[in-house]
Short mmCIF file of C-alpha atoms in Angstrom, two decimals:
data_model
loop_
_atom_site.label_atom_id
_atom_site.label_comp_id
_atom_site.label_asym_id
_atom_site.label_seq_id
_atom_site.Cartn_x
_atom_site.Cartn_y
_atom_site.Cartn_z
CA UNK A 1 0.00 0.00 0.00
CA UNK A 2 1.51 3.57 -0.73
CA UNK A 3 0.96 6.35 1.90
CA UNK A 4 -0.52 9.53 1.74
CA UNK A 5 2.57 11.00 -0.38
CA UNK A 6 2.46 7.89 -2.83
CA UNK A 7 5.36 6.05 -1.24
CA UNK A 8 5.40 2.35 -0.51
CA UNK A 9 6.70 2.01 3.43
CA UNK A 10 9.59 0.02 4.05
CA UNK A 11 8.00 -3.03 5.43
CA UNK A 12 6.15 -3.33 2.61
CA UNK A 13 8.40 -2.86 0.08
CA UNK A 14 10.71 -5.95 2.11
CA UNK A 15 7.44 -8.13 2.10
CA UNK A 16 7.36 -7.76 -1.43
CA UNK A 17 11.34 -8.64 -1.60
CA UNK A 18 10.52 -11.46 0.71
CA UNK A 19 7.32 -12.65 -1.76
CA UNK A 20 9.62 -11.76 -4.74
CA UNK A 21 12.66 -14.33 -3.64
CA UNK A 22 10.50 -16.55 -2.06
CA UNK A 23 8.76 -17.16 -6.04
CA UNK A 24 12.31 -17.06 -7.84
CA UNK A 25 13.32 -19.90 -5.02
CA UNK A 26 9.84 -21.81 -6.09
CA UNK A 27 11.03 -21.30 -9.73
CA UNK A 28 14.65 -22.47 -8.80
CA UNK A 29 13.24 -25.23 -7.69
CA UNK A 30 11.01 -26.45 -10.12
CA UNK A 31 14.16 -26.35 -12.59
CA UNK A 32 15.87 -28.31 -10.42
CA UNK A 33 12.94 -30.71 -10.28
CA UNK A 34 12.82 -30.72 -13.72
CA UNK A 35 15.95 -31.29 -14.99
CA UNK A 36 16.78 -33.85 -12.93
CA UNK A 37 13.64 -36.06 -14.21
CA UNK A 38 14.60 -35.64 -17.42
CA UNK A 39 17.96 -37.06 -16.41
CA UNK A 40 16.62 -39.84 -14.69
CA UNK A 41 14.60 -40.19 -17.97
CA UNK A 42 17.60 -40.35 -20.11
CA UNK A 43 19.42 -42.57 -17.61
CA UNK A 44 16.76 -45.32 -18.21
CA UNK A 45 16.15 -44.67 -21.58
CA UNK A 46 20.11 -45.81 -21.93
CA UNK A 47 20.04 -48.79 -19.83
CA UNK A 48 16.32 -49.92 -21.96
CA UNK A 49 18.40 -49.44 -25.45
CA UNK A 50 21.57 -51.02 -23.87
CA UNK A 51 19.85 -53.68 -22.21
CA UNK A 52 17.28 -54.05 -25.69
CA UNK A 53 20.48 -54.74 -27.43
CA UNK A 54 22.40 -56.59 -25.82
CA UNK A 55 18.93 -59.21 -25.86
CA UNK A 56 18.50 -58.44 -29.79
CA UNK A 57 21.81 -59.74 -29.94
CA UNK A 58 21.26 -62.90 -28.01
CA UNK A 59 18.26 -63.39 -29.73
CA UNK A 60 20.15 -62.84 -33.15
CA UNK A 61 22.87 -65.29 -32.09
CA UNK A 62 20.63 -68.12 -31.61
CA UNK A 63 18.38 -67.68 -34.69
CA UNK A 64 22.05 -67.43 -36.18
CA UNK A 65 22.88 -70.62 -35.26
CA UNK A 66 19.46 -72.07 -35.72
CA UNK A 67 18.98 -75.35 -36.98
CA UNK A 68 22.46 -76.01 -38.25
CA UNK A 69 23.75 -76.57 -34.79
CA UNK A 70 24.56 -80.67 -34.69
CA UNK A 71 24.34 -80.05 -30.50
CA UNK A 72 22.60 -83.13 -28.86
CA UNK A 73 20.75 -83.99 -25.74
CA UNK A 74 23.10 -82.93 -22.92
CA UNK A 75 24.09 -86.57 -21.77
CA UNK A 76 26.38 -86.03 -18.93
CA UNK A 77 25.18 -84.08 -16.15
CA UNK A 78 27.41 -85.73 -13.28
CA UNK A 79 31.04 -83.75 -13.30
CA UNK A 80 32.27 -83.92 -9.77
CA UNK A 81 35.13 -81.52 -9.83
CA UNK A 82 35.69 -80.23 -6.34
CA UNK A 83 36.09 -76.23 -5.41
CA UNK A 84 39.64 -75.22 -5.61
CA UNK A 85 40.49 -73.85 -1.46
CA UNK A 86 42.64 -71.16 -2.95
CA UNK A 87 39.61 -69.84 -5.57
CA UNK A 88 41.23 -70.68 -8.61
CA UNK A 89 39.22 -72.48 -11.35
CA UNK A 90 39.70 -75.17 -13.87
CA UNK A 91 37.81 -75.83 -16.98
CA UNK A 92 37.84 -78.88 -19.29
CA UNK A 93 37.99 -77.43 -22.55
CA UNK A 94 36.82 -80.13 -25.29
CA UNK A 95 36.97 -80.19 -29.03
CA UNK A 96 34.35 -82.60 -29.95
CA UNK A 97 33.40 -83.63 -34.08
CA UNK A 98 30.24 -85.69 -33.43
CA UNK A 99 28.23 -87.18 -35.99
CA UNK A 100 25.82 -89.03 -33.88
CA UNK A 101 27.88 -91.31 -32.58
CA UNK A 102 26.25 -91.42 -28.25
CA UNK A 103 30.05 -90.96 -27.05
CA UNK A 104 33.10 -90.06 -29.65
CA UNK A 105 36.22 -89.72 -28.89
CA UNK A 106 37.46 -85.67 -27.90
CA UNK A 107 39.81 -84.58 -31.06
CA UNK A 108 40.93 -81.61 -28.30
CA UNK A 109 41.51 -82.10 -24.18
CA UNK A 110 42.81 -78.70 -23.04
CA UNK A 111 42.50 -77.33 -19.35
CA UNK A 112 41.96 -73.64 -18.92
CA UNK A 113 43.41 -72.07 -15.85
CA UNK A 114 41.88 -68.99 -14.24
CA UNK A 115 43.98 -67.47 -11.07
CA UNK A 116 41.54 -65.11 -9.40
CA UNK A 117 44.46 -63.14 -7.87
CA UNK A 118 46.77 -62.38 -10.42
CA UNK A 119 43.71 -62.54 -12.98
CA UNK A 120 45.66 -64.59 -15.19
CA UNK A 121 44.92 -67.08 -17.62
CA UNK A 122 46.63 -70.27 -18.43
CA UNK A 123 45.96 -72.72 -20.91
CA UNK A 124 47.50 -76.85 -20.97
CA UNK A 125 46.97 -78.37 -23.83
CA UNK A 126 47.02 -82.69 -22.73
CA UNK A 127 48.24 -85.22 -25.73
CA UNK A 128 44.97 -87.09 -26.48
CA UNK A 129 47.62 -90.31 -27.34
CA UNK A 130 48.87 -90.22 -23.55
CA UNK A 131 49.10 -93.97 -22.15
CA UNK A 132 46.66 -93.60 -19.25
CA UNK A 133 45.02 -95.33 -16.68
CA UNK A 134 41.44 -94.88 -16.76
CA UNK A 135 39.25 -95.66 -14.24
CA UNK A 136 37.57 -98.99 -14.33
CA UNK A 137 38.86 -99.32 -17.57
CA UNK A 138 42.97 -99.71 -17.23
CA UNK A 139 45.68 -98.42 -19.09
CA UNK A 140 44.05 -96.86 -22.68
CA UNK A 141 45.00 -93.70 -24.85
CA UNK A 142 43.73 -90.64 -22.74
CA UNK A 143 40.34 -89.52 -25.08
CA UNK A 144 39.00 -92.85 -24.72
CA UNK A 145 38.22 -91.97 -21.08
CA UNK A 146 35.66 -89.43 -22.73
CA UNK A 147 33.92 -91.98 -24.82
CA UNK A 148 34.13 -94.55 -21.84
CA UNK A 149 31.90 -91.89 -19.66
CA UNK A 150 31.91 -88.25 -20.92
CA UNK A 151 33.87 -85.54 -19.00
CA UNK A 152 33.76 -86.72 -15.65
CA UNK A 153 35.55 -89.99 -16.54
CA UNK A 154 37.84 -88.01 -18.74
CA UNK A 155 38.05 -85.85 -15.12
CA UNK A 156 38.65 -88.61 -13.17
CA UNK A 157 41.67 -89.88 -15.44
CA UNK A 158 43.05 -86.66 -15.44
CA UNK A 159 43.09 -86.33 -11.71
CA UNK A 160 44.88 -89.58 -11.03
CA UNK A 161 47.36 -89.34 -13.76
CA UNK A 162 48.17 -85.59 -13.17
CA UNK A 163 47.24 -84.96 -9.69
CA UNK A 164 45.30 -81.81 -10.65
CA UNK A 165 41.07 -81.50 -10.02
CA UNK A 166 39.03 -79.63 -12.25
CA UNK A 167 35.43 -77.87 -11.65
CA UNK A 168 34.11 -77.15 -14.89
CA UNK A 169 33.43 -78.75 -18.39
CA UNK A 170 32.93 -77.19 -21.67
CA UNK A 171 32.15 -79.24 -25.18
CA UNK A 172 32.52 -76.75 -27.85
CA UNK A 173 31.06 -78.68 -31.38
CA UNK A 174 33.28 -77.83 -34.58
CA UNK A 175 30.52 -75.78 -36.24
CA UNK A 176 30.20 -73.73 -33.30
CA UNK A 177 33.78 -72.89 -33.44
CA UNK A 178 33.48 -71.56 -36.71
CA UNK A 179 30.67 -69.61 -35.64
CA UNK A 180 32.04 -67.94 -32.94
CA UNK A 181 35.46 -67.22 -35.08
CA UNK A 182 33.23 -65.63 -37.46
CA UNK A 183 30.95 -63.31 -35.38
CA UNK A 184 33.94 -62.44 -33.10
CA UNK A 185 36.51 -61.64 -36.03
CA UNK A 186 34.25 -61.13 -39.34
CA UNK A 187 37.27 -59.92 -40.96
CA UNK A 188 39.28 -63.27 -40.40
CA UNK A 189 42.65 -63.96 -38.17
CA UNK A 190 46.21 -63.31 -40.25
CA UNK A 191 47.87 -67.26 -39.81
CA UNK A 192 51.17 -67.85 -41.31
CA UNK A 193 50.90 -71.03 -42.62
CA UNK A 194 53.74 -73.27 -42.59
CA UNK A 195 53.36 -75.65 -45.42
CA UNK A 196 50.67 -76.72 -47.96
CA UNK A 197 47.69 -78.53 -46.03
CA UNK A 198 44.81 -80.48 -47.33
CA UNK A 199 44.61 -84.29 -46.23
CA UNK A 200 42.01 -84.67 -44.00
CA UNK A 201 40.98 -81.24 -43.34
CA UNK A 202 38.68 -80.97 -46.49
CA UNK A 203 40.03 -77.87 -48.07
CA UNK A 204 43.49 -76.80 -49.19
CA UNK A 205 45.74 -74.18 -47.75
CA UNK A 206 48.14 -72.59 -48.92
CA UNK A 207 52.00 -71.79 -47.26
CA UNK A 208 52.38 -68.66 -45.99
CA UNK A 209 51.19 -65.24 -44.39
CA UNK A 210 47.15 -65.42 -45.09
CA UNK A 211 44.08 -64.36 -43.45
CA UNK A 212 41.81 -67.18 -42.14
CA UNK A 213 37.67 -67.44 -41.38
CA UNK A 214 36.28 -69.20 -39.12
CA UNK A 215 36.03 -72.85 -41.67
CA UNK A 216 40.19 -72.28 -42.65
CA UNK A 217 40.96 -71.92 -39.29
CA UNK A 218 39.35 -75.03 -37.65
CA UNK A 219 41.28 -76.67 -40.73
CA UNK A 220 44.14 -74.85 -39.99
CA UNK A 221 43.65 -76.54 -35.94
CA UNK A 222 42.83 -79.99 -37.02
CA UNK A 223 45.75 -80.75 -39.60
CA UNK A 224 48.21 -83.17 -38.53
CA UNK A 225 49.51 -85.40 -41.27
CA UNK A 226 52.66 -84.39 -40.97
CA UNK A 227 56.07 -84.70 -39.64
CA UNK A 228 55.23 -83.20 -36.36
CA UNK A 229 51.73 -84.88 -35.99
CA UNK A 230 49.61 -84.20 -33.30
CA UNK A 231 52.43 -82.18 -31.47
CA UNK A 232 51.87 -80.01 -34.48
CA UNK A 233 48.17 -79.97 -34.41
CA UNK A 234 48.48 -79.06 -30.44
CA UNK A 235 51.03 -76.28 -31.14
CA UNK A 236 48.27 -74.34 -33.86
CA UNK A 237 45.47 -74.74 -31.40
CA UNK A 238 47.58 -72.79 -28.29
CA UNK A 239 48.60 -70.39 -31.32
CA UNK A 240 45.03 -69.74 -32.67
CA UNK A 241 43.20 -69.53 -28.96
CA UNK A 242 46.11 -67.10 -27.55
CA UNK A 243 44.99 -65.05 -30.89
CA UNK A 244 41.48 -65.25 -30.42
CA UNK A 245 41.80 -64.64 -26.86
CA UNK A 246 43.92 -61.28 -27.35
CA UNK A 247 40.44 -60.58 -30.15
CA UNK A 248 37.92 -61.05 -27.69
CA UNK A 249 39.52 -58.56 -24.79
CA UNK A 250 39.75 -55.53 -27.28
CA UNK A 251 36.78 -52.79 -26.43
CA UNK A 252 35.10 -53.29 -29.88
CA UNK A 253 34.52 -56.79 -29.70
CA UNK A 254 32.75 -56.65 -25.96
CA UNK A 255 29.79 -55.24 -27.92
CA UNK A 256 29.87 -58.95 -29.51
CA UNK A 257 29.50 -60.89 -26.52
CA UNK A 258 25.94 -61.22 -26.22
CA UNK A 259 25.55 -62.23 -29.72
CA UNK A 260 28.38 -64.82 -29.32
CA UNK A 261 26.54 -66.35 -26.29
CA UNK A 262 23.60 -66.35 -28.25
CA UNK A 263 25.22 -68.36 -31.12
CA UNK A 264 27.18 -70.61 -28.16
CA UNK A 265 24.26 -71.95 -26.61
CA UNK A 266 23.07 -73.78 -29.58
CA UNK A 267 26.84 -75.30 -29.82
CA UNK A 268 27.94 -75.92 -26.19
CA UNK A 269 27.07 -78.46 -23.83
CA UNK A 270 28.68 -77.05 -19.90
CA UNK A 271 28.47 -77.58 -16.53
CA UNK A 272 29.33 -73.92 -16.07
CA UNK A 273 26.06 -71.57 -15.01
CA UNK A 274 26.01 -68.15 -16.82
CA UNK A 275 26.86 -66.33 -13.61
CA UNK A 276 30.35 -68.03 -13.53
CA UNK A 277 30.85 -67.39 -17.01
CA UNK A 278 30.05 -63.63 -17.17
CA UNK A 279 32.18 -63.10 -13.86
CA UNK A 280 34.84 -64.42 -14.91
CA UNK A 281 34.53 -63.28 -19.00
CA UNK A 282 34.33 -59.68 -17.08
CA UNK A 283 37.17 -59.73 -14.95
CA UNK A 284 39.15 -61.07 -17.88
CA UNK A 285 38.52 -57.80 -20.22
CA UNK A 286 38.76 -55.64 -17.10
CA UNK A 287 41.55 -56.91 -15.32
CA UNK A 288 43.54 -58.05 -18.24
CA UNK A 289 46.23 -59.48 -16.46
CA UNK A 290 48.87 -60.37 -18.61
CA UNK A 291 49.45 -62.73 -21.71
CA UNK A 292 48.33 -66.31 -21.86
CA UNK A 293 50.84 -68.44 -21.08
CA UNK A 294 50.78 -72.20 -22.20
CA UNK A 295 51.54 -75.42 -21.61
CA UNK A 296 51.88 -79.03 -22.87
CA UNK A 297 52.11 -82.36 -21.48
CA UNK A 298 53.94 -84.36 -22.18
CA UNK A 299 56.89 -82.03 -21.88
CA UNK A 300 59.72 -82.90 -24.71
CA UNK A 301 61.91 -85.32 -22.96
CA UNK A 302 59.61 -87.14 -20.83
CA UNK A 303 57.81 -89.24 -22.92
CA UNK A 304 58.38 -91.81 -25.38
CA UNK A 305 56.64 -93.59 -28.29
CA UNK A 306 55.52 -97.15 -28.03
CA UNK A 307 52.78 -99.04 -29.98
CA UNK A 308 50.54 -101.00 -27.88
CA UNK A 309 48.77 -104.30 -29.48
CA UNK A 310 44.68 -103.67 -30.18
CA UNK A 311 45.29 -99.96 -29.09
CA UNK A 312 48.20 -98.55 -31.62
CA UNK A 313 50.66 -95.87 -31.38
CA UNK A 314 50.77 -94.67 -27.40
CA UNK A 315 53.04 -92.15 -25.87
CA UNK A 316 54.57 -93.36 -22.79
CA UNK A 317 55.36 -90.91 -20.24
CA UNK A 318 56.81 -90.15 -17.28
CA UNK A 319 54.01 -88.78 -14.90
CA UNK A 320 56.06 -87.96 -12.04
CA UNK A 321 58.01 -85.41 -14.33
CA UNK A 322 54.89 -83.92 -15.60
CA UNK A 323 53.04 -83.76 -12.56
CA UNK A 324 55.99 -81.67 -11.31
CA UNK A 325 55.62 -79.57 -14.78
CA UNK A 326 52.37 -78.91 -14.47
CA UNK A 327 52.75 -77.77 -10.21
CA UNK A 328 55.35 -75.70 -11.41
CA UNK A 329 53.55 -73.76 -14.32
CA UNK A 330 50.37 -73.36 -12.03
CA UNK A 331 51.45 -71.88 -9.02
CA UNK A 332 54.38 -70.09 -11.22
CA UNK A 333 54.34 -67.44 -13.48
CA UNK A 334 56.88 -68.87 -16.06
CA UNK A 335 56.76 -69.11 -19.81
CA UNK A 336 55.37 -71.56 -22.74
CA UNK A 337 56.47 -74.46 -22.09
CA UNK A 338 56.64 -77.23 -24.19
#
């Protein structure tokens, strides 16, 4: 109200200050209000489209694979592996080329070693022509113990000939192999080829520097008619996993993952929930502790070649010394060995 002379009095003009700031604080406030919904909006909006994806993807993978995947009726759901007490984990990694058959012999036995403290990985790649014993069985060539019982037999054989226990089993099928090679690296893997292959592999490679796809490179992995044999075939797997390994931790191809699951599942037969598998794929890419280091037994020198009568060309080897071997390059940090 003004006075006589016009004049607003000083209390009122500071009520209308007071009114005045006490609206602009209202206004303030509704900003604030505001903006940060539409933040919260655009926050959820992200995780929907990442989240949509990452599904889309998994969904993609497995319409991918579809019905080309040859993957049967999981058949062995006993693996008896016992926890390791200082949290590291093994994995039975098996290359398997069924064509029906109930139980085939493994073409690949490899053990993948995770070390939860130094986040490292380790891979041993085991001599499927090893002079065994197996379980109930007796002395055979090591991959028979997979077509005698599946994994945990193959476990079991590996435990009392090497003295190490494993947790976890993976069968990766052939097909999905070359699936995964080509969804994780579309443009192919660079291989220098050592010599002209073809028998037994189906195709025909070429010596020399040369980029591979997923069908060239199981080819490339499988060869082994010649002079080095299996211990040749063993020495391209280490090289092409180390390779596709080093692929897999780069940022661009963590995008891929979910699709590669996707395609997996209609290729794998495991023991291993999806929990353990994205904990550990996760602390591999984050972590990334340090070059795969490798491993075969038998080491050179500690083995010989026999030939066995109604089982064929064995290698006979000393256990103790690879026992030792394989201690060593587990609670070690050393390099390939051979």
């Amino acid at each position: 109200m003004k006075n006589y002379y016009g004049i607003m009095s000083t209390s009122e003009i500071n009520v209308i200050r007071l009114g005045g700031a006490s609206m602009e604080g209202k206004k303030r406030k509704r900003v604030r209000v505001r903006w940060g919904r539409i933040f919260g909006a655009l926050l959820l909006l992200c995780v929907f489209i990442i989240g949509g994806c990452s599904v889309i993807q998994y969904v993609q993978g497995t319409q991918e694979a579809g019905s080309k995947s040859s993957k049967t009726q999981k058949e062995f759901h006993s693996f008896k592996g016992t926890k390791s007490k200082i949290g590291d984990t093994n994995i039975l990694l098996l290359g398997n080329d069924t064509r029906g058959e109930k139980h085939s012999r493994t073409d690949t036995i490899m053990i993948a070693h995770y070390d939860q403290k130094a986040h490292n990985v380790k891979l041993i790649s085991l001599m499927r022509d090893m002079f065994v014993s197996i379980p109930g069985h007796g002395k055979e060539k090591l991959n028979a113990a997979y077509a005698y019982g599946g994994p945990e037999l193959l476990r079991q054989t590996i435990t009392e000939n090497f003295g190490v226990d494993i947790q976890y089993y993976t069968i990766v099928d052939f097909q999905g192999f070359e699936k995964a090679v080509d969804t994780l690296v579309p443009d192919g893997v660079e291989i220098d080829v050592p010599h002209d292959m073809s028998s037994g592999i189906g195709m025909k490679l070429k010596k020399g520097k040369q980029v591979l796809h997923g069908n060239e490179l199981l080819g490339y992995v499988r060869f082994r008619h010649d002079r080095l044999s299996d211990f040749g075939r063993v020495q391209r797997q280490q090289e092409v996993v180390t390779k596709l390994m080093d692929e897999s931790i780069q940022l661009h191809n963590v995008v891929k993952l979910p699709k590669l699951m996707g395609i997996m599942n209609s290729y794998i037969d495991t023991n291993m929930d999806t929990s353990t598998i994205i904990a550990i794929g996760k602390d591999v890419i984050t972590k990334q502790g340090g070059k795969l280091e490798t491993l075969r037994l038998p080491e050179d020198g500690t083995f010989e070649n026999r030939r066995i009568d109604g089982i064929g060309d064995v290698l006979q080897v000393d256990f103790e010394q690879n026992k030792e071997a394989l201690k060593q390059f587990l609670q070690g940090t050393g390099e390939t060995r051979k």
